[in-house]
C-alpha atoms as a printed R data frame, in Angstrom:
    type eleno elety resid chain resno       x       y       z
1   ATOM     1    CA   UNK     A     1 -27.753  56.138   9.181
2   ATOM     2    CA   UNK     A     2 -27.745  52.693  10.809
3   ATOM     3    CA   UNK     A     3 -24.801  50.288  10.737
4   ATOM     4    CA   UNK     A     4 -26.392  48.103   8.077
5   ATOM     5    CA   UNK     A     5 -26.830  51.084   5.743
6   ATOM     6    CA   UNK     A     6 -23.315  52.261   6.488
7   ATOM     7    CA   UNK     A     7 -21.790  48.882   5.649
8   ATOM     8    CA   UNK     A     8 -23.705  48.762   2.399
9   ATOM     9    CA   UNK     A     9 -22.910  52.335   1.366
10  ATOM    10    CA   UNK     A    10 -19.428  51.188   0.370
11  ATOM    11    CA   UNK     A    11 -21.120  49.418  -2.554
12  ATOM    12    CA   UNK     A    12 -23.023  51.880  -4.751
13  ATOM    13    CA   UNK     A    13 -24.902  48.896  -6.139
14  ATOM    14    CA   UNK     A    14 -26.784  48.597  -2.846
15  ATOM    15    CA   UNK     A    15 -28.052  52.181  -3.099
16  ATOM    16    CA   UNK     A    16 -30.430  51.012  -5.818
17  ATOM    17    CA   UNK     A    17 -34.071  50.281  -4.924
18  ATOM    18    CA   UNK     A    18 -34.497  46.630  -3.955
19  ATOM    19    CA   UNK     A    19 -36.582  45.716  -7.011
20  ATOM    20    CA   UNK     A    20 -34.065  47.331  -9.348
21  ATOM    21    CA   UNK     A    21 -31.151  45.749  -7.481
22  ATOM    22    CA   UNK     A    22 -32.663  42.295  -7.873
23  ATOM    23    CA   UNK     A    23 -33.073  42.750 -11.609
24  ATOM    24    CA   UNK     A    24 -29.490  43.996 -11.930
25  ATOM    25    CA   UNK     A    25 -28.112  41.002 -10.021
26  ATOM    26    CA   UNK     A    26 -29.962  38.652 -12.344
27  ATOM    27    CA   UNK     A    27 -27.833  40.063 -15.163
28  ATOM    28    CA   UNK     A    28 -24.579  39.199 -13.385
29  ATOM    29    CA   UNK     A    29 -22.514  36.374 -14.798
30  ATOM    30    CA   UNK     A    30 -21.945  33.429 -12.427
31  ATOM    31    CA   UNK     A    31 -18.382  34.604 -11.722
32  ATOM    32    CA   UNK     A    32 -19.544  38.159 -10.968
33  ATOM    33    CA   UNK     A    33 -22.205  36.839  -8.619
34  ATOM    34    CA   UNK     A    34 -19.664  34.659  -6.805
35  ATOM    35    CA   UNK     A    35 -17.269  37.602  -6.458
36  ATOM    36    CA   UNK     A    36 -19.977  39.850  -5.026
37  ATOM    37    CA   UNK     A    37 -21.152  37.157  -2.615
38  ATOM    38    CA   UNK     A    38 -17.655  36.933  -1.125
39  ATOM    39    CA   UNK     A    39 -17.553  40.613  -0.164
40  ATOM    40    CA   UNK     A    40 -19.726  40.418   2.947
41  ATOM    41    CA   UNK     A    41 -22.293  38.308   4.743
42  ATOM    42    CA   UNK     A    42 -25.111  40.562   3.540
43  ATOM    43    CA   UNK     A    43 -23.859  40.311  -0.058
44  ATOM    44    CA   UNK     A    44 -23.747  36.540   0.218
45  ATOM    45    CA   UNK     A    45 -27.278  36.457   1.599
46  ATOM    46    CA   UNK     A    46 -28.619  38.710  -1.144
47  ATOM    47    CA   UNK     A    47 -26.928  36.760  -3.948
48  ATOM    48    CA   UNK     A    48 -28.257  33.557  -2.435
49  ATOM    49    CA   UNK     A    49 -31.821  34.918  -2.387
50  ATOM    50    CA   UNK     A    50 -31.591  35.847  -6.085
51  ATOM    51    CA   UNK     A    51 -30.398  32.376  -7.046
52  ATOM    52    CA   UNK     A    52 -33.063  30.707  -4.868
53  ATOM    53    CA   UNK     A    53 -35.900  31.873  -7.082
54  ATOM    54    CA   UNK     A    54 -37.576  28.932  -8.796
55  ATOM    55    CA   UNK     A    55 -36.712  30.102 -12.320
56  ATOM    56    CA   UNK     A    56 -33.025  30.454 -11.436
57  ATOM    57    CA   UNK     A    57 -32.810  27.055  -9.746
58  ATOM    58    CA   UNK     A    58 -34.418  25.327 -12.726
59  ATOM    59    CA   UNK     A    59 -31.945  26.975 -15.111
60  ATOM    60    CA   UNK     A    60 -28.919  25.121 -13.734
61  ATOM    61    CA   UNK     A    61 -27.968  22.474 -16.289
62  ATOM    62    CA   UNK     A    62 -24.632  21.253 -15.005
63  ATOM    63    CA   UNK     A    63 -22.669  21.165 -11.752
64  ATOM    64    CA   UNK     A    64 -19.731  18.780 -12.181
65  ATOM    65    CA   UNK     A    65 -16.548  18.109 -10.229
66  ATOM    66    CA   UNK     A    66 -13.644  16.554 -12.119
67  ATOM    67    CA   UNK     A    67 -11.166  15.208  -9.574
68  ATOM    68    CA   UNK     A    68  -8.976  13.153 -11.899
69  ATOM    69    CA   UNK     A    69  -5.840  14.180 -13.808
70  ATOM    70    CA   UNK     A    70  -7.037  17.755 -13.379
71  ATOM    71    CA   UNK     A    71  -9.191  19.293 -10.691
72  ATOM    72    CA   UNK     A    72 -11.979  21.574 -11.837
73  ATOM    73    CA   UNK     A    73 -15.608  22.454 -11.228
74  ATOM    74    CA   UNK     A    74 -17.887  23.081 -14.203
75  ATOM    75    CA   UNK     A    75 -21.169  24.982 -14.190
76  ATOM    76    CA   UNK     A    76 -23.630  25.568 -17.014
77  ATOM    77    CA   UNK     A    77 -26.892  27.528 -16.948
78  ATOM    78    CA   UNK     A    78 -29.800  27.869 -19.361
79  ATOM    79    CA   UNK     A    79 -29.554  31.660 -19.288
80  ATOM    80    CA   UNK     A    80 -26.006  31.271 -20.680
81  ATOM    81    CA   UNK     A    81 -26.830  28.431 -23.125
82  ATOM    82    CA   UNK     A    82 -23.536  28.505 -24.981
83  ATOM    83    CA   UNK     A    83 -21.232  29.163 -22.026
84  ATOM    84    CA   UNK     A    84 -19.553  27.009 -19.411
85  ATOM    85    CA   UNK     A    85 -18.058  28.407 -16.203
86  ATOM    86    CA   UNK     A    86 -15.002  26.585 -14.890
87  ATOM    87    CA   UNK     A    87 -13.116  26.853 -11.596
88  ATOM    88    CA   UNK     A    88  -9.667  25.294 -11.983
89  ATOM    89    CA   UNK     A    89  -7.637  24.421  -8.886
90  ATOM    90    CA   UNK     A    90  -3.911  24.814  -8.377
91  ATOM    91    CA   UNK     A    91  -1.517  24.709  -5.441
92  ATOM    92    CA   UNK     A    92  -0.780  28.102  -3.896
93  ATOM    93    CA   UNK     A    93   2.943  28.992  -4.120
94  ATOM    94    CA   UNK     A    94   4.532  28.523  -0.702
95  ATOM    95    CA   UNK     A    95   5.839  32.088  -0.668
96  ATOM    96    CA   UNK     A    96   2.274  33.390  -0.853
97  ATOM    97    CA   UNK     A    97   0.711  31.379   1.955
98  ATOM    98    CA   UNK     A    98   0.935  34.022   4.675
99  ATOM    99    CA   UNK     A    99  -1.845  36.283   3.467
100 ATOM   100    CA   UNK     A   100  -4.494  38.401   5.116
101 ATOM   101    CA   UNK     A   101  -8.239  38.247   4.608
102 ATOM   102    CA   UNK     A   102  -9.492  39.320   1.180
103 ATOM   103    CA   UNK     A   103  -9.961  43.087   0.758
104 ATOM   104    CA   UNK     A   104 -11.803  45.122  -1.846
105 ATOM   105    CA   UNK     A   105 -12.807  42.198  -4.054
106 ATOM   106    CA   UNK     A   106 -15.561  44.143  -5.805
107 ATOM   107    CA   UNK     A   107 -13.147  46.765  -7.159
108 ATOM   108    CA   UNK     A   108 -10.802  44.106  -8.480
109 ATOM   109    CA   UNK     A   109 -13.023  41.626 -10.296
110 ATOM   110    CA   UNK     A   110 -14.012  44.088 -13.041
111 ATOM   111    CA   UNK     A   111 -10.442  45.145 -13.823
112 ATOM   112    CA   UNK     A   112  -8.571  44.252 -16.991
113 ATOM   113    CA   UNK     A   113  -6.615  41.029 -16.788
114 ATOM   114    CA   UNK     A   114  -3.050  42.011 -15.824
115 ATOM   115    CA   UNK     A   115  -1.887  38.670 -14.466
116 ATOM   116    CA   UNK     A   116   0.906  38.503 -17.033
117 ATOM   117    CA   UNK     A   117   1.976  42.145 -16.641
118 ATOM   118    CA   UNK     A   118   2.794  42.235 -12.961
119 ATOM   119    CA   UNK     A   119   3.337  40.034  -9.959
120 ATOM   120    CA   UNK     A   120   0.218  38.160  -8.910
121 ATOM   121    CA   UNK     A   121  -1.558  39.220  -5.749
122 ATOM   122    CA   UNK     A   122  -3.467  36.443  -4.007
123 ATOM   123    CA   UNK     A   123  -6.617  37.221  -2.020
124 ATOM   124    CA   UNK     A   124  -7.948  34.852   0.600
125 ATOM   125    CA   UNK     A   125 -11.659  34.157   0.121
126 ATOM   126    CA   UNK     A   126 -12.095  31.458   2.760
127 ATOM   127    CA   UNK     A   127  -9.981  29.039   4.761
128 ATOM   128    CA   UNK     A   128  -7.130  27.732   2.560
129 ATOM   129    CA   UNK     A   129  -8.666  29.149  -0.659
130 ATOM   130    CA   UNK     A   130  -7.313  32.091  -2.689
131 ATOM   131    CA   UNK     A   131  -7.975  33.956  -5.928
132 ATOM   132    CA   UNK     A   132  -5.563  36.127  -7.894
133 ATOM   133    CA   UNK     A   133  -8.253  37.633 -10.156
134 ATOM   134    CA   UNK     A   134 -11.925  37.395 -11.047
135 ATOM   135    CA   UNK     A   135 -11.259  38.268 -14.664
136 ATOM   136    CA   UNK     A   136 -11.778  34.936 -16.483
137 ATOM   137    CA   UNK     A   137  -9.847  33.459 -19.364
138 ATOM   138    CA   UNK     A   138 -12.099  32.862 -22.361
139 ATOM   139    CA   UNK     A   139 -11.670  30.167 -24.987
140 ATOM   140    CA   UNK     A   140 -13.753  28.353 -27.583
141 ATOM   141    CA   UNK     A   141 -14.501  24.727 -26.785
142 ATOM   142    CA   UNK     A   142 -16.963  21.936 -27.557
143 ATOM   143    CA   UNK     A   143 -19.110  19.454 -25.677
144 ATOM   144    CA   UNK     A   144 -20.797  16.201 -26.665
145 ATOM   145    CA   UNK     A   145 -24.477  15.473 -26.252
146 ATOM   146    CA   UNK     A   146 -26.049  12.267 -27.577
147 ATOM   147    CA   UNK     A   147 -23.150  11.574 -29.926
148 ATOM   148    CA   UNK     A   148 -23.246  15.096 -31.362
149 ATOM   149    CA   UNK     A   149 -20.658  17.833 -30.854
150 ATOM   150    CA   UNK     A   150 -21.705  21.401 -30.083
151 ATOM   151    CA   UNK     A   151 -19.637  24.592 -29.765
152 ATOM   152    CA   UNK     A   152 -19.422  26.350 -26.419
153 ATOM   153    CA   UNK     A   153 -17.532  29.288 -24.918
154 ATOM   154    CA   UNK     A   154 -15.579  28.383 -21.807
155 ATOM   155    CA   UNK     A   155 -14.775  30.924 -19.086
156 ATOM   156    CA   UNK     A   156 -12.251  29.778 -16.502
157 ATOM   157    CA   UNK     A   157 -10.829  31.093 -13.238
158 ATOM   158    CA   UNK     A   158  -7.923  29.768 -11.213
159 ATOM   159    CA   UNK     A   159  -8.540  29.144  -7.538
160 ATOM   160    CA   UNK     A   160  -5.607  28.257  -5.293
161 ATOM   161    CA   UNK     A   161  -5.512  26.027  -2.220
162 ATOM   162    CA   UNK     A   162  -2.862  26.240   0.494
163 ATOM   163    CA   UNK     A   163  -3.558  23.019   2.394
164 ATOM   164    CA   UNK     A   164  -5.315  19.703   1.759
165 ATOM   165    CA   UNK     A   165  -6.716  19.741  -1.767
166 ATOM   166    CA   UNK     A   166  -9.700  17.480  -1.111
167 ATOM   167    CA   UNK     A   167 -10.806  19.553   1.865
168 ATOM   168    CA   UNK     A   168 -10.391  22.827  -0.047
169 ATOM   169    CA   UNK     A   169 -12.302  21.610  -3.100
170 ATOM   170    CA   UNK     A   170 -15.073  20.213  -0.917
171 ATOM   171    CA   UNK     A   171 -15.434  23.567   0.855
172 ATOM   172    CA   UNK     A   172 -15.762  25.383  -2.463
173 ATOM   173    CA   UNK     A   173 -18.303  22.873  -3.775
174 ATOM   174    CA   UNK     A   174 -20.423  23.433  -0.664
175 ATOM   175    CA   UNK     A   175 -20.166  27.191  -1.095
176 ATOM   176    CA   UNK     A   176 -21.295  27.074  -4.729
177 ATOM   177    CA   UNK     A   177 -24.026  24.602  -3.837
178 ATOM   178    CA   UNK     A   178 -25.335  27.016  -1.203
179 ATOM   179    CA   UNK     A   179 -25.037  30.111  -3.386
180 ATOM   180    CA   UNK     A   180 -26.654  28.675  -6.526
181 ATOM   181    CA   UNK     A   181 -29.060  26.466  -4.592
182 ATOM   182    CA   UNK     A   182 -28.063  23.368  -6.535
183 ATOM   183    CA   UNK     A   183 -26.519  20.009  -5.685
184 ATOM   184    CA   UNK     A   184 -23.420  18.563  -7.303
185 ATOM   185    CA   UNK     A   185 -24.747  16.217  -9.988
186 ATOM   186    CA   UNK     A   186 -21.634  14.517 -11.370
187 ATOM   187    CA   UNK     A   187 -18.283  13.522  -9.910
188 ATOM   188    CA   UNK     A   188 -15.228  12.164 -11.735
189 ATOM   189    CA   UNK     A   189 -12.823  10.834  -9.129
190 ATOM   190    CA   UNK     A   190  -9.333   9.403  -9.541
191 ATOM   191    CA   UNK     A   191  -8.892   7.144  -6.522
192 ATOM   192    CA   UNK     A   192  -5.114   6.747  -6.919
193 ATOM   193    CA   UNK     A   193  -4.533   9.809  -4.754
194 ATOM   194    CA   UNK     A   194  -5.912   7.998  -1.701
195 ATOM   195    CA   UNK     A   195  -3.166   5.346  -1.857
196 ATOM   196    CA   UNK     A   196  -5.384   2.345  -1.073
197 ATOM   197    CA   UNK     A   197  -6.699   3.978   2.093
198 ATOM   198    CA   UNK     A   198 -10.376   4.701   2.699
199 ATOM   199    CA   UNK     A   199 -10.107   7.859   4.796
200 ATOM   200    CA   UNK     A   200 -12.734  10.364   5.900
201 ATOM   201    CA   UNK     A   201 -12.257  12.544   2.827
202 ATOM   202    CA   UNK     A   202 -12.799   9.667   0.419
203 ATOM   203    CA   UNK     A   203 -15.897   8.561   2.316
204 ATOM   204    CA   UNK     A   204 -17.272  12.075   2.037
205 ATOM   205    CA   UNK     A   205 -16.676  12.232  -1.710
206 ATOM   206    CA   UNK     A   206 -18.194   8.800  -2.364
207 ATOM   207    CA   UNK     A   207 -21.379   9.475  -0.399
208 ATOM   208    CA   UNK     A   208 -21.735  13.203  -0.904
209 ATOM   209    CA   UNK     A   209 -23.455  14.842   2.076
210 ATOM   210    CA   UNK     A   210 -26.060  17.017   0.375
211 ATOM   211    CA   UNK     A   211 -29.812  17.034  -0.166
212 ATOM   212    CA   UNK     A   212 -29.471  14.555  -3.009
213 ATOM   213    CA   UNK     A   213 -26.709  12.109  -4.000
214 ATOM   214    CA   UNK     A   214 -24.699  12.761  -7.148
215 ATOM   215    CA   UNK     A   215 -26.513  11.508 -10.223
216 ATOM   216    CA   UNK     A   216 -23.359  10.268 -11.929
217 ATOM   217    CA   UNK     A   217 -20.051   8.953 -10.626
218 ATOM   218    CA   UNK     A   218 -16.953   7.945 -12.587
219 ATOM   219    CA   UNK     A   219 -14.163   6.173 -10.693
220 ATOM   220    CA   UNK     A   220 -10.791   6.154 -12.433
221 ATOM   221    CA   UNK     A   221  -7.324   4.771 -11.710
222 ATOM   222    CA   UNK     A   222  -4.026   4.461 -13.549
223 ATOM   223    CA   UNK     A   223  -2.260   2.174 -11.091
224 ATOM   224    CA   UNK     A   224  -2.593  -1.176  -9.326
225 ATOM   225    CA   UNK     A   225  -5.107  -1.009  -6.517
226 ATOM   226    CA   UNK     A   226  -5.623  -3.212  -3.519
227 ATOM   227    CA   UNK     A   227  -8.639  -5.515  -3.946
228 ATOM   228    CA   UNK     A   228  -9.929  -4.808  -0.449
229 ATOM   229    CA   UNK     A   229  -9.672  -1.069  -1.064
230 ATOM   230    CA   UNK     A   230 -11.659  -1.355  -4.310
231 ATOM   231    CA   UNK     A   231 -14.354  -3.400  -2.611
232 ATOM   232    CA   UNK     A   232 -14.728  -0.758   0.097
233 ATOM   233    CA   UNK     A   233 -14.920   2.020  -2.487
234 ATOM   234    CA   UNK     A   234 -17.663   0.276  -4.474
235 ATOM   235    CA   UNK     A   235 -19.625  -0.461  -1.313
236 ATOM   236    CA   UNK     A   236 -19.448   3.177  -0.181
237 ATOM   237    CA   UNK     A   237 -20.350   4.906  -3.446
238 ATOM   238    CA   UNK     A   238 -23.861   6.309  -3.568
239 ATOM   239    CA   UNK     A   239 -24.458   7.280  -7.209
240 ATOM   240    CA   UNK     A   240 -28.116   7.778  -7.977
241 ATOM   241    CA   UNK     A   241 -28.310   7.123 -11.730
242 ATOM   242    CA   UNK     A   242 -25.112   5.999 -13.410
243 ATOM   243    CA   UNK     A   243 -21.760   4.601 -12.391
244 ATOM   244    CA   UNK     A   244 -18.689   4.209 -14.589
245 ATOM   245    CA   UNK     A   245 -15.798   2.058 -13.381
246 ATOM   246    CA   UNK     A   246 -12.729   3.081 -15.337
247 ATOM   247    CA   UNK     A   247 -10.005   1.085 -13.585
248 ATOM   248    CA   UNK     A   248  -8.231  -2.196 -14.259
249 ATOM   249    CA   UNK     A   249  -8.342  -4.473 -11.194
250 ATOM   250    CA   UNK     A   250  -6.508  -7.731 -10.740
251 ATOM   251    CA   UNK     A   251  -8.055 -10.918 -12.220
252 ATOM   252    CA   UNK     A   252  -8.677 -12.098  -8.654
253 ATOM   253    CA   UNK     A   253 -10.858  -9.114  -7.781
254 ATOM   254    CA   UNK     A   254 -14.517  -9.796  -7.096
255 ATOM   255    CA   UNK     A   255 -17.460  -7.729  -5.919
256 ATOM   256    CA   UNK     A   256 -21.002  -8.550  -4.861
257 ATOM   257    CA   UNK     A   257 -23.190  -6.089  -6.776
258 ATOM   258    CA   UNK     A   258 -25.940  -6.552  -4.197
259 ATOM   259    CA   UNK     A   259 -23.877  -4.217  -1.997
260 ATOM   260    CA   UNK     A   260 -24.793  -1.277  -4.222
261 ATOM   261    CA   UNK     A   261 -26.986   1.134  -2.269
262 ATOM   262    CA   UNK     A   262 -29.254   1.995  -5.185
263 ATOM   263    CA   UNK     A   263 -30.724   0.594  -8.363
264 ATOM   264    CA   UNK     A   264 -28.687   2.206 -11.133
265 ATOM   265    CA   UNK     A   265 -29.952   3.404 -14.473
266 ATOM   266    CA   UNK     A   266 -26.589   2.685 -16.137
267 ATOM   267    CA   UNK     A   267 -23.493   0.757 -15.093
268 ATOM   268    CA   UNK     A   268 -20.453   0.894 -17.365
269 ATOM   269    CA   UNK     A   269 -17.313  -1.155 -16.659
270 ATOM   270    CA   UNK     A   270 -14.363  -0.450 -18.970
271 ATOM   271    CA   UNK     A   271 -12.258  -3.419 -17.781
272 ATOM   272    CA   UNK     A   272 -14.784  -6.153 -17.006
273 ATOM   273    CA   UNK     A   273 -12.501  -9.203 -17.122
274 ATOM   274    CA   UNK     A   274 -13.196  -9.694 -13.395
275 ATOM   275    CA   UNK     A   275 -16.984  -9.822 -13.853
276 ATOM   276    CA   UNK     A   276 -18.390 -13.356 -13.956
277 ATOM   277    CA   UNK     A   277 -21.877 -14.507 -14.847
278 ATOM   278    CA   UNK     A   278 -22.761 -15.406 -11.240
279 ATOM   279    CA   UNK     A   279 -22.181 -11.792 -10.185
280 ATOM   280    CA   UNK     A   280 -24.627 -10.487 -12.769
281 ATOM   281    CA   UNK     A   281 -27.610 -12.637 -11.856
282 ATOM   282    CA   UNK     A   282 -28.479 -10.367  -8.925
283 ATOM   283    CA   UNK     A   283 -27.362  -7.091 -10.506
284 ATOM   284    CA   UNK     A   284 -30.177  -4.543 -10.350
285 ATOM   285    CA   UNK     A   285 -29.484  -2.124 -13.193
286 ATOM   286    CA   UNK     A   286 -31.449  -0.904 -16.196
287 ATOM   287    CA   UNK     A   287 -28.595  -0.622 -18.697
288 ATOM   288    CA   UNK     A   288 -25.279  -2.444 -18.528
289 ATOM   289    CA   UNK     A   289 -22.132  -1.940 -20.611
290 ATOM   290    CA   UNK     A   290 -19.239  -4.392 -20.209
291 ATOM   291    CA   UNK     A   291 -16.025  -3.685 -22.102
292 ATOM   292    CA   UNK     A   292 -13.139  -6.155 -22.476
293 ATOM   293    CA   UNK     A   293 -15.391  -8.862 -21.093
294 ATOM   294    CA   UNK     A   294 -14.389 -12.531 -20.835
295 ATOM   295    CA   UNK     A   295 -17.993 -13.745 -20.747
296 ATOM   296    CA   UNK     A   296 -18.891 -16.320 -23.369
297 ATOM   297    CA   UNK     A   297 -22.037 -16.331 -25.495
298 ATOM   298    CA   UNK     A   298 -23.345 -19.155 -23.298
299 ATOM   299    CA   UNK     A   299 -22.816 -16.990 -20.206
300 ATOM   300    CA   UNK     A   300 -24.691 -14.098 -21.788
301 ATOM   301    CA   UNK     A   301 -27.636 -16.283 -22.781
302 ATOM   302    CA   UNK     A   302 -27.846 -17.607 -19.240
303 ATOM   303    CA   UNK     A   303 -27.786 -14.075 -17.792
304 ATOM   304    CA   UNK     A   304 -30.436 -12.843 -20.224
305 ATOM   305    CA   UNK     A   305 -32.718 -15.778 -19.393
306 ATOM   306    CA   UNK     A   306 -32.291 -15.088 -15.682
307 ATOM   307    CA   UNK     A   307 -33.109 -11.397 -16.101
308 ATOM   308    CA   UNK     A   308 -36.161 -12.209 -18.211
309 ATOM   309    CA   UNK     A   309 -37.484 -14.508 -15.514
310 ATOM   310    CA   UNK     A   310 -37.314 -11.794 -12.849
311 ATOM   311    CA   UNK     A   311 -38.439  -8.995 -15.191
312 ATOM   312    CA   UNK     A   312 -35.159  -7.142 -14.904
313 ATOM   313    CA   UNK     A   313 -34.080  -7.102 -18.532
314 ATOM   314    CA   UNK     A   314 -34.018  -3.677 -20.153
315 ATOM   315    CA   UNK     A   315 -30.767  -3.245 -21.990
316 ATOM   316    CA   UNK     A   316 -27.172  -4.424 -22.107
317 ATOM   317    CA   UNK     A   317 -24.203  -4.215 -24.382
């Protein structure tokens, strides 16, 4: 028996014929597939090949990162139409940070949830990232789609980081992106945590280094931000379709929208008191929503006339 067969014999699953094995893996939930992929390089490769099939790639409906008041990754697939799979991040307790490499993950992720019955054991899955269980918490939830609310079942797992949160979350995003053969499509980012400093991590998040840029980006803040910092952030962002600015800058803040890298489908500004008519003349966007605006009706008429002249008018509110 060669070394490859020997290494696989520890998993009875791999004793199945290849065709049968592939069909079995297609029945795995996303969390089960992730758990199996972490067991070995060959497991990771096999799980990746299953998810690379055209039908599987097309079935991914949602791959979102919420990096605001909470930090979580959300996945939704067509083959689980009423389910959402959530990775929630938390700081690893300091007493647990000296851990060895993960062992026997396959035997643990099918076990009954005992996290409240005994002391948690943390398993290291990659640099600075740990799991205590692969048995998800299930709860009923809802989601909104075109102003309608639909029921959904949410399955969540806690994943712990021992060092820099941004770096750890980024590593896990890249892993999921590789495994499920899908790019992150939406990012919600609270920029307060960067303390008015545009560092390497922020640059990476704003212009995500993947095959395609994020389709949607929401930038939030609950504090006073430096005008220069905000200008840098807006210049760096690389959203492909829609951008939501959910922060309240100073009245003196200004930004040249011509610095946007792409033509947006939708731009929404929740505190638009800083937006003046001159800034909007050159704005290249299909739909625009300005909330708490100080623009007068005369300003709006002037903007609309300008957009009509250049054939840019599509929608605004």
